[in-house]
């Protein structure tokens, strides 16, 4: 049992475990950034533009020292932007805002996400359709006893253009790259229906989402038309 202060009101909470996350902050002390005109926030985060150039045009920064996304894979992608923008100045600048960065919370089950969420779409006024598939419908998840979780994919309303998605499953972090690839390469969700996935695998949930997308487009009048064609052929 722990005592907490919620909105100024003392409360007691009973729990089995307590997770303490102290966080981390960039260390810019003693680097002389002020002397070379590199600005940083009170939280010691170096100020950079979309090309990752600091307030000193000859100095770039990447990684946790300047990014909100404190992921190793995000730092690696940012480092590639810095290399491109510094070593190849004659080419168009690469921009951090163009990156599609997935993230994973390594709980049990894992929570993986990429692109827009429902909240993001609502805040930006973007109409969406959402396809949801429960992991309990996945045969491999049933075999492994990992049926907790789901896949939610958001597409631009009336289309199969993927805007974002969330996967909650035992191995979500291993599978979210498939959705990230689709977003970066502009592969529609309907295309997943035509991709053969090994059976049984948990990643097959993406194919099921593609099937659901195609079924949603299968209007009742089309079904009636096919029924009449089949009846005529008989």
XYZ file of N, CA and C in Angstrom:
702
model
N 0.841 -1.188 0.000
C 0.000 0.000 0.000
C 0.883 1.248 0.000
N 0.590 2.181 -0.893
C 1.372 3.408 -0.970
C 0.450 4.610 -0.826
N 1.027 5.692 -0.347
C 0.275 6.927 -0.206
C 0.688 7.890 -1.318
N -0.308 8.434 -2.012
C -0.052 9.347 -3.115
C -0.867 10.611 -2.924
N -0.446 11.642 -3.641
C -1.149 12.926 -3.581
C -1.738 13.194 -4.962
N -3.060 13.110 -5.086
C -3.728 13.291 -6.368
C -4.518 14.588 -6.329
N -4.052 15.570 -7.111
C -4.708 16.887 -7.147
C -4.844 17.486 -5.743
N -3.787 17.287 -4.958
C -3.793 17.870 -3.620
C -4.551 17.072 -2.584
N -5.112 15.937 -2.993
C -5.896 15.110 -2.065
C -5.106 13.841 -1.740
N -4.733 13.651 -0.468
C -4.004 12.435 -0.078
C -4.877 11.200 -0.311
N -4.266 10.175 -0.906
C -4.991 8.939 -1.175
C -4.076 7.750 -0.927
N -4.681 6.605 -0.745
C -3.936 5.362 -0.580
C -4.279 4.414 -1.728
N -3.240 3.780 -2.261
C -3.416 2.863 -3.377
C -2.801 1.525 -3.019
N -3.569 0.455 -3.215
C -3.055 -0.889 -2.976
C -2.574 -1.475 -4.300
N -1.366 -2.026 -4.287
C -0.791 -2.555 -5.522
C 0.156 -3.705 -5.202
N 0.412 -4.537 -6.210
C 1.332 -5.660 -6.051
C 2.775 -5.274 -6.335
N 2.949 -4.255 -7.173
C 4.306 -3.844 -7.542
C 4.315 -2.362 -7.857
N 5.482 -1.757 -7.720
C 5.649 -0.333 -7.988
C 6.791 -0.147 -8.979
N 6.488 0.479 -10.123
C 7.504 0.763 -11.124
C 7.939 2.214 -10.985
N 9.229 2.418 -10.750
C 9.760 3.771 -10.602
C 10.632 4.086 -11.810
N 10.245 5.115 -12.572
C 11.003 5.543 -13.734
C 11.524 6.951 -13.469
N 12.814 7.073 -13.258
C 13.388 8.375 -12.888
C 13.621 9.257 -14.096
N 13.626 8.664 -15.303
C 13.849 9.468 -16.501
C 15.317 9.825 -16.683
N 15.577 10.612 -17.707
C 16.945 11.019 -17.994
C 16.915 12.374 -18.695
N 18.024 13.070 -18.628
C 18.111 14.401 -19.228
C 19.459 14.548 -19.909
N 19.518 15.288 -21.022
C 20.803 15.501 -21.711
C 21.793 16.220 -20.794
N 23.049 15.878 -20.919
C 24.100 16.517 -20.140
C 24.921 17.413 -21.059
N 24.678 18.701 -20.991
C 25.413 19.654 -21.836
C 26.350 20.536 -21.004
N 26.471 20.220 -19.735
C 27.329 21.023 -18.861
C 28.794 20.927 -19.297
N 29.455 22.063 -19.288
C 30.888 22.092 -19.559
C 31.263 21.933 -21.026
N 30.286 21.939 -21.925
C 30.595 21.771 -23.344
C 30.834 23.107 -24.055
N 30.546 24.204 -23.369
C 30.775 25.513 -23.967
C 29.834 25.857 -25.100
N 28.637 25.319 -25.055
C 27.682 25.568 -26.139
C 27.316 27.046 -26.244
N 27.269 27.723 -25.115
C 26.951 29.154 -25.132
C 27.994 29.941 -25.930
N 29.232 29.521 -25.839
C 30.313 30.245 -26.502
C 30.258 30.119 -28.030
N 29.646 29.017 -28.520
C 29.599 28.814 -29.971
C 28.198 29.071 -30.531
N 27.324 29.628 -29.696
C 26.004 30.016 -30.181
C 25.014 28.887 -30.374
N 25.191 27.798 -29.631
C 24.243 26.680 -29.697
C 23.269 26.814 -28.531
N 22.020 27.068 -28.851
C 21.014 27.249 -27.809
C 20.467 25.902 -27.347
N 20.050 25.867 -26.077
C 19.376 24.684 -25.541
C 18.324 25.138 -24.539
N 17.342 24.281 -24.324
C 16.210 24.616 -23.475
C 16.598 24.502 -21.999
N 15.737 24.984 -21.081
C 16.017 24.811 -19.647
C 16.152 23.348 -19.255
N 15.585 22.454 -20.078
C 15.709 21.015 -19.805
C 16.973 20.435 -20.447
N 17.850 21.333 -20.950
C 19.120 20.943 -21.557
C 18.949 20.203 -22.874
N 17.840 20.421 -23.565
C 17.652 19.824 -24.888
C 18.130 20.814 -25.937
N 19.084 20.390 -26.761
C 19.653 21.262 -27.792
C 18.572 21.614 -28.813
N 18.483 22.883 -29.162
C 17.485 23.363 -30.113
C 17.981 23.119 -31.538
N 17.197 22.380 -32.331
C 17.554 22.106 -33.721
C 16.346 22.377 -34.613
N 16.603 22.580 -35.909
C 15.503 22.734 -36.858
C 15.161 21.370 -37.446
N 14.329 21.368 -38.474
C 13.857 20.097 -39.027
C 14.955 19.317 -39.735
N 16.061 19.986 -40.069
C 17.195 19.290 -40.685
C 18.222 18.859 -39.639
N 17.897 19.094 -38.358
C 18.734 18.772 -37.205
C 19.951 19.692 -37.085
N 19.877 20.859 -37.706
C 20.929 21.855 -37.551
C 20.630 22.707 -36.329
N 21.654 22.974 -35.522
C 21.487 23.768 -34.312
C 21.452 25.253 -34.675
N 21.389 26.097 -33.661
C 21.375 27.538 -33.902
C 22.726 28.048 -34.400
N 23.741 27.206 -34.337
C 24.999 27.466 -35.031
C 24.949 26.666 -36.327
N 24.876 27.332 -37.487
C 24.676 26.623 -38.758
C 25.751 25.598 -39.091
N 26.882 25.607 -38.385
C 27.943 24.642 -38.648
C 27.891 23.438 -37.708
N 26.888 23.420 -36.823
C 26.805 22.344 -35.833
C 25.425 21.687 -35.905
N 25.439 20.362 -36.004
C 24.206 19.576 -36.015
C 24.141 18.724 -34.743
N 22.968 18.264 -34.418
C 22.805 17.395 -33.246
C 21.770 16.329 -33.566
N 21.883 15.174 -32.917
C 20.901 14.114 -33.097
C 20.886 13.240 -31.852
N 19.851 12.457 -31.720
C 19.740 11.568 -30.573
C 19.026 12.207 -29.402
N 19.198 11.607 -28.223
C 18.471 12.042 -27.032
C 18.771 13.485 -26.641
N 19.900 14.024 -27.082
C 20.278 15.379 -26.688
C 19.362 16.431 -27.302
N 18.609 16.052 -28.346
C 17.760 17.052 -28.994
C 16.389 16.539 -29.402
N 16.161 15.239 -29.337
C 14.915 14.670 -29.847
C 13.925 14.355 -28.728
N 12.650 14.473 -29.070
C 11.596 14.078 -28.134
C 11.461 12.558 -28.090
N 11.710 11.903 -29.252
C 11.657 10.444 -29.310
C 12.990 9.890 -28.830
N 13.017 9.377 -27.624
C 14.269 8.884 -27.051
C 14.379 7.368 -27.251
N 14.455 6.992 -28.528
C 14.593 5.591 -28.903
C 15.909 5.414 -29.648
N 16.535 4.271 -29.463
C 17.782 3.998 -30.164
C 17.580 4.037 -31.674
N 16.477 3.443 -32.152
C 16.253 3.414 -33.597
C 15.946 4.809 -34.144
N 15.356 5.683 -33.307
C 15.109 7.061 -33.745
C 16.425 7.833 -33.836
N 17.321 7.590 -32.883
C 18.636 8.243 -32.915
C 19.434 7.794 -34.132
N 19.342 6.505 -34.472
C 20.042 5.993 -35.643
C 19.520 6.652 -36.915
N 18.194 6.768 -37.025
C 17.600 7.405 -38.204
C 17.999 8.880 -38.277
N 18.050 9.544 -37.130
C 18.443 10.957 -37.100
C 19.910 11.119 -37.490
N 20.751 10.187 -37.057
C 22.173 10.252 -37.414
C 22.358 10.158 -38.924
N 21.530 9.358 -39.577
C 21.602 9.242 -41.028
C 21.216 10.561 -41.703
N 20.261 11.269 -41.091
C 19.878 12.580 -41.617
C 21.039 13.562 -41.502
N 21.706 13.559 -40.351
C 22.850 14.451 -40.147
C 23.958 14.146 -41.148
N 24.239 12.863 -41.359
C 25.284 12.484 -42.321
C 24.923 12.981 -43.717
N 23.674 12.783 -44.089
C 23.228 13.218 -45.418
C 23.341 14.729 -45.567
N 22.870 15.455 -44.559
C 22.821 16.914 -44.674
C 24.185 17.584 -44.554
N 25.132 16.925 -43.907
C 26.455 17.523 -43.742
C 27.432 17.108 -44.850
N 27.354 15.853 -45.278
C 28.308 15.361 -46.269
C 27.847 15.591 -47.708
N 26.558 15.803 -47.886
C 26.030 15.991 -49.242
C 25.197 17.272 -49.304
N 25.818 18.431 -49.074
C 25.083 19.692 -49.033
C 24.454 20.092 -50.356
N 24.903 19.478 -51.447
C 24.377 19.817 -52.776
C 23.070 19.078 -53.071
N 22.694 18.121 -52.218
C 21.448 17.381 -52.389
C 20.341 18.013 -51.541
N 19.079 17.753 -51.879
C 17.977 18.273 -51.047
C 18.128 17.804 -49.606
N 17.815 18.685 -48.666
C 17.978 18.370 -47.253
C 16.986 17.293 -46.796
N 17.468 16.372 -45.993
C 16.588 15.404 -45.342
C 15.980 16.058 -44.106
N 14.726 15.724 -43.813
C 14.033 16.353 -42.690
C 13.533 15.309 -41.700
N 13.705 15.636 -40.431
C 13.314 14.717 -39.366
C 11.808 14.486 -39.369
N 11.031 15.519 -39.719
C 9.574 15.399 -39.686
C 9.047 14.408 -40.712
N 9.877 14.037 -41.689
C 9.446 13.092 -42.709
C 9.591 11.634 -42.257
N 10.253 11.428 -41.125
C 10.463 10.067 -40.653
C 9.169 9.468 -40.117
N 8.987 8.191 -40.363
C 7.879 7.435 -39.772
C 8.494 6.546 -38.693
N 8.329 6.954 -37.444
C 9.035 6.296 -36.339
C 8.085 5.421 -35.524
N 8.302 4.118 -35.531
C 7.500 3.245 -34.660
C 8.063 3.246 -33.243
N 7.200 2.955 -32.298
C 7.691 2.802 -30.928
C 7.057 1.558 -30.311
N 7.751 1.022 -29.310
C 7.284 -0.203 -28.656
C 7.426 -0.055 -27.153
N 6.384 -0.443 -26.442
C 6.450 -0.540 -24.983
C 6.551 -2.019 -24.653
N 7.690 -2.402 -24.034
C 7.974 -3.826 -23.846
C 7.351 -4.367 -22.566
N 6.029 -4.321 -22.557
C 5.266 -4.927 -21.476
C 4.844 -6.326 -21.921
N 3.955 -6.929 -21.173
C 3.426 -8.230 -21.567
C 1.898 -8.176 -21.540
N 1.244 -8.097 -22.698
C 1.803 -8.126 -24.052
C 2.467 -6.802 -24.427
N 3.248 -6.827 -25.496
C 3.913 -5.615 -25.967
C 2.908 -4.692 -26.671
N 3.197 -3.396 -26.618
C 2.359 -2.398 -27.295
C 3.234 -1.681 -28.313
N 2.901 -1.831 -29.585
C 3.666 -1.206 -30.663
C 2.752 -0.275 -31.452
N 3.298 0.857 -31.841
C 2.481 1.845 -32.555
C 3.333 2.568 -33.590
N 2.677 2.991 -34.672
C 3.346 3.794 -35.686
C 2.300 4.678 -36.359
N 2.714 5.878 -36.743
C 1.814 6.781 -37.453
C 0.775 7.436 -36.555
N -0.337 7.819 -37.168
C -1.387 8.529 -36.446
C -2.198 7.597 -35.555
N -2.591 8.105 -34.398
C -3.540 7.415 -33.537
C -4.928 8.005 -33.787
N -5.941 7.417 -33.187
C -7.284 7.971 -33.318
C -7.342 9.388 -32.764
N -6.636 9.616 -31.638
C -6.613 10.940 -31.027
C -5.918 11.952 -31.931
N -4.810 11.524 -32.569
C -4.093 12.407 -33.484
C -4.986 12.819 -34.656
N -5.665 11.830 -35.233
C -6.527 12.098 -36.384
C -7.652 13.054 -36.011
N -8.236 12.848 -34.840
C -9.318 13.721 -34.387
C -8.817 15.139 -34.171
N -7.637 15.264 -33.546
C -7.075 16.584 -33.264
C -6.736 17.331 -34.541
N -6.321 16.592 -35.586
C -5.942 17.212 -36.848
C -7.097 17.304 -37.841
N -8.264 16.840 -37.415
C -9.435 16.919 -38.278
C -9.360 16.002 -39.484
N -8.712 14.854 -39.329
C -8.556 13.907 -40.435
C -9.576 12.783 -40.272
N -10.533 12.641 -41.185
C -11.508 11.549 -41.087
C -10.858 10.208 -41.397
N -11.141 9.208 -40.589
C -10.511 7.897 -40.763
C -11.539 6.774 -40.643
N -11.165 5.632 -41.171
C -11.855 4.371 -40.913
C -10.871 3.498 -40.149
N -11.380 2.687 -39.241
C -10.512 1.843 -38.422
C -10.878 0.378 -38.583
N -9.878 -0.424 -38.884
C -10.032 -1.874 -38.972
C -9.441 -2.480 -37.706
N -10.207 -3.301 -37.010
C -9.752 -3.915 -35.762
C -9.826 -5.435 -35.862
N -8.744 -6.088 -35.489
C -8.693 -7.553 -35.477
C -8.186 -7.987 -34.110
N -8.922 -8.828 -33.432
C -8.509 -9.329 -32.123
C -7.480 -10.437 -32.289
N -6.458 -10.443 -31.447
C -5.450 -11.499 -31.517
C -6.057 -12.859 -31.191
N -7.192 -12.864 -30.507
C -7.868 -14.130 -30.202
C -8.323 -14.834 -31.475
N -8.396 -14.098 -32.598
C -8.787 -14.685 -33.877
C -7.596 -15.278 -34.625
N -6.388 -15.083 -34.089
C -5.165 -15.553 -34.740
C -4.805 -16.945 -34.225
N -4.657 -17.902 -35.135
C -4.421 -19.289 -34.727
C -3.123 -19.468 -33.959
N -2.037 -18.768 -34.375
C -0.765 -18.920 -33.668
C -0.877 -18.368 -32.250
N -1.587 -17.246 -32.109
C -1.776 -16.680 -30.777
C -2.533 -17.659 -29.881
N -3.482 -18.375 -30.476
C -4.224 -19.376 -29.708
C -3.320 -20.520 -29.295
N -2.458 -20.980 -30.236
C -1.538 -22.074 -29.924
C -0.550 -21.691 -28.830
N -0.083 -20.433 -28.871
C 0.899 -19.959 -27.899
C 0.266 -19.534 -26.582
N -1.052 -19.448 -26.548
C -1.725 -18.956 -25.343
C -1.538 -17.471 -25.154
N -1.306 -16.749 -26.272
C -1.079 -15.298 -26.223
C -2.228 -14.556 -26.914
N -3.429 -14.834 -26.497
C -4.594 -14.278 -27.194
C -4.954 -12.865 -26.730
N -4.271 -12.360 -25.717
C -4.529 -10.980 -25.289
C -3.981 -10.029 -26.343
N -4.766 -9.024 -26.697
C -4.272 -8.010 -27.618
C -5.140 -7.856 -28.845
N -4.732 -6.940 -29.704
C -5.483 -6.642 -30.922
C -4.618 -5.842 -31.890
N -5.103 -5.741 -33.109
C -4.492 -4.891 -34.126
C -5.535 -3.876 -34.565
N -5.161 -2.597 -34.525
C -6.033 -1.528 -35.011
C -5.262 -0.757 -36.076
N -5.833 -0.670 -37.259
C -5.207 0.064 -38.348
C -6.151 1.165 -38.805
N -5.626 2.384 -38.888
C -6.423 3.536 -39.300
C -6.076 3.898 -40.744
N -7.092 4.015 -41.575
C -6.898 4.395 -42.974
C -7.674 5.675 -43.247
N -7.223 6.421 -44.255
C -7.960 7.620 -44.650
C -9.364 7.202 -45.063
N -10.361 7.895 -44.578
C -11.750 7.490 -44.768
C -12.075 7.265 -46.242
N -12.693 6.128 -46.521
C -13.099 5.800 -47.877
C -12.002 5.242 -48.747
N -10.781 5.081 -48.176
C -9.650 4.547 -48.935
C -8.974 3.447 -48.122
N -7.910 2.866 -48.683
C -7.122 1.900 -47.905
C -5.741 2.459 -47.578
N -5.569 3.788 -47.697
C -4.284 4.420 -47.399
C -4.052 4.418 -45.885
N -3.009 3.739 -45.464
C -2.734 3.563 -44.034
C -2.140 4.831 -43.446
N -2.757 5.304 -42.373
C -2.265 6.493 -41.674
C -1.559 6.140 -40.373
N -1.900 5.013 -39.800
C -1.275 4.612 -38.542
C -1.904 3.338 -38.019
N -1.310 2.811 -36.973
C -1.853 1.590 -36.401
C -1.198 1.233 -35.082
N -1.890 0.405 -34.325
C -1.389 -0.069 -33.039
C -1.563 -1.575 -32.957
N -0.512 -2.253 -32.543
C -0.556 -3.694 -32.362
C -0.227 -4.019 -30.913
N -1.127 -4.725 -30.278
C -0.908 -5.198 -28.906
C -0.869 -6.714 -28.969
N 0.310 -7.280 -28.763
C 0.460 -8.735 -28.829
C 1.767 -9.134 -28.165
N 1.977 -10.425 -28.060
C 3.177 -10.929 -27.386
C 4.452 -10.501 -28.091
N 4.417 -10.384 -29.410
C 5.615 -10.032 -30.177
C 5.341 -8.831 -31.071
N 4.644 -7.854 -30.559
C 4.245 -6.694 -31.355
C 5.446 -5.951 -31.924
N 6.507 -5.834 -31.124
C 7.690 -5.116 -31.575
C 8.356 -5.778 -32.772
N 8.226 -7.103 -32.893
C 8.821 -7.818 -34.019
C 8.007 -7.639 -35.293
N 6.737 -7.265 -35.159
C 5.833 -7.231 -36.307
C 5.495 -5.832 -36.797
N 5.671 -4.806 -35.967
C 5.223 -3.466 -36.329
C 5.979 -2.925 -37.544
N 7.170 -3.460 -37.822
C 7.931 -3.022 -38.981
C 7.182 -3.259 -40.285
N 6.338 -4.276 -40.312
C 5.559 -4.564 -41.510
C 4.600 -3.416 -41.817
N 4.013 -2.873 -40.780
C 3.095 -1.745 -40.949
C 3.864 -0.458 -41.252
N 5.028 -0.297 -40.634
C 5.872 0.869 -40.895
C 6.300 0.904 -42.360
N 6.669 -0.246 -42.897
C 7.048 -0.339 -44.311
C 5.881 0.070 -45.205
N 4.691 -0.381 -44.869
C 3.518 -0.063 -45.682
C 3.254 1.442 -45.706
N 3.440 2.103 -44.553
C 3.198 3.540 -44.492
C 4.256 4.294 -45.288
N 5.525 3.950 -45.104
C 6.597 4.682 -45.779
C 6.577 4.466 -47.291
N 6.177 3.288 -47.718
C 6.155 2.977 -49.150
C 4.772 3.142 -49.765
N 3.831 3.681 -48.962
C 2.472 3.960 -49.450
C 1.795 2.714 -50.018
N 1.907 1.625 -49.267
C 1.242 0.366 -49.633
C -0.121 0.327 -48.946
N -1.179 0.238 -49.719
C -2.524 0.238 -49.153
C -2.814 -1.010 -48.348
N -3.723 -0.888 -47.397
C -4.059 -2.024 -46.540
C -4.636 -3.177 -47.339
N -5.361 -2.863 -48.415
C -5.928 -3.917 -49.241
C -4.876 -4.838 -49.834
N -3.655 -4.331 -50.035
C -2.580 -5.142 -50.599
C -2.191 -6.291 -49.675
N -2.405 -6.107 -48.374
C -2.041 -7.158 -47.423
C -2.844 -8.431 -47.672
N -4.067 -8.259 -48.201
C -4.911 -9.421 -48.448
C -4.307 -10.342 -49.489
N -3.478 -9.789 -50.383
C -2.869 -10.586 -51.437
C -1.478 -11.088 -51.118
N -0.997 -10.801 -49.896
C 0.345 -11.238 -49.491
C 0.229 -12.527 -48.679
N 0.906 -13.566 -49.119
C 0.853 -14.848 -48.406
C 1.766 -14.793 -47.198
N 1.194 -14.938 -46.020
C 1.970 -14.982 -44.780
C 2.134 -16.440 -44.343
N 3.278 -16.798 -43.786
C 3.438 -18.163 -43.278
C 2.379 -18.468 -42.223
N 1.916 -19.722 -42.223
C 0.904 -20.148 -41.253
C 1.464 -21.281 -40.409
N 1.296 -21.257 -39.121
C 0.653 -20.193 -38.335
C 1.685 -19.212 -37.791
N 1.449 -17.938 -37.959
C 2.281 -16.893 -37.367
C 1.377 -15.789 -36.842
N 1.859 -15.074 -35.834
C 1.069 -13.974 -35.308
C 1.024 -12.812 -36.302
N 2.054 -12.695 -37.153
C 2.075 -11.627 -38.144
C 0.971 -11.781 -39.180
N 0.355 -12.953 -39.223
C -0.733 -13.181 -40.166
C -1.931 -12.273 -39.857
N -1.914 -11.652 -38.681
C -2.994 -10.750 -38.309
C -3.097 -9.583 -39.296
N -1.971 -9.208 -39.930
C -2.002 -8.132 -40.920
C -2.777 -8.559 -42.169
N -2.628 -9.797 -42.569
C -3.378 -10.303 -43.720
C -4.871 -10.313 -43.398
N -5.204 -10.701 -42.188
C -6.613 -10.710 -41.786
C -7.186 -9.294 -41.821
N -6.372 -8.309 -41.432
C -6.825 -6.915 -41.494
C -7.053 -6.498 -42.945
N -6.149 -6.954 -43.840
C -6.325 -6.670 -45.257
C -7.595 -7.297 -45.794
N -7.873 -8.541 -45.379
C -9.116 -9.200 -45.785
C -10.334 -8.420 -45.301
N -10.257 -7.949 -44.051
C -11.373 -7.181 -43.493
C -11.592 -5.893 -44.276
N -10.483 -5.282 -44.719
C -10.582 -4.072 -45.527
C -11.298 -4.359 -46.841
N -10.939 -5.456 -47.499
C -11.556 -5.816 -48.766
C -13.016 -6.201 -48.584
N -13.317 -6.893 -47.497
C -14.706 -7.271 -47.233
C -15.572 -6.041 -47.001
N -14.989 -5.022 -46.373
C -15.731 -3.793 -46.117
C -16.104 -3.104 -47.423
N -15.262 -3.281 -48.451
C -15.547 -2.674 -49.748
C -16.537 -3.500 -50.560
N -16.781 -4.720 -50.099
C -17.657 -5.626 -50.827
C -19.110 -5.274 -50.513
N -19.671 -4.376 -51.283
C -21.006 -3.856 -51.033
C -22.077 -4.933 -51.232
N -23.214 -4.792 -50.549
C -24.299 -5.786 -50.670
C -24.754 -6.002 -52.111
N -24.776 -4.919 -52.911
C -25.259 -5.085 -54.282
C -24.301 -5.922 -55.107
N -22.987 -5.869 -54.744
C -22.014 -6.710 -55.443
C -22.257 -8.183 -55.104
N -22.549 -8.438 -53.839
C -22.844 -9.814 -53.417
C -24.073 -10.346 -54.143
N -25.091 -9.504 -54.268
C -26.304 -9.937 -54.975
C -26.013 -10.200 -56.446
N -25.162 -9.367 -57.049
C -24.795 -9.555 -58.446
C -24.089 -10.884 -58.656
N -23.112 -11.202 -57.771
C -22.405 -12.465 -57.879
C -23.346 -13.646 -57.691
N -24.297 -13.505 -56.779
C -25.264 -14.578 -56.540
C -26.076 -14.851 -57.797
N -26.452 -13.785 -58.485
C -27.230 -13.947 -59.713
C -26.397 -14.566 -60.824
N -25.096 -14.173 -60.905
C -24.214 -14.741 -61.922
C -24.032 -16.234 -61.696
N -23.798 -16.632 -60.431
C -23.594 -18.040 -60.099
C -24.861 -18.826 -60.382
N -26.032 -18.252 -60.027
C -27.301 -18.918 -60.278
C -27.535 -19.097 -61.786
N -27.153 -18.108 -62.567
C -27.321 -18.162 -64.027
C -26.427 -19.241 -64.635
N -25.169 -19.370 -64.085
C -24.238 -20.361 -64.605
C -24.700 -21.787 -64.326
N -25.464 -21.952 -63.256
C -25.970 -23.275 -62.929
C -27.051 -23.698 -63.928
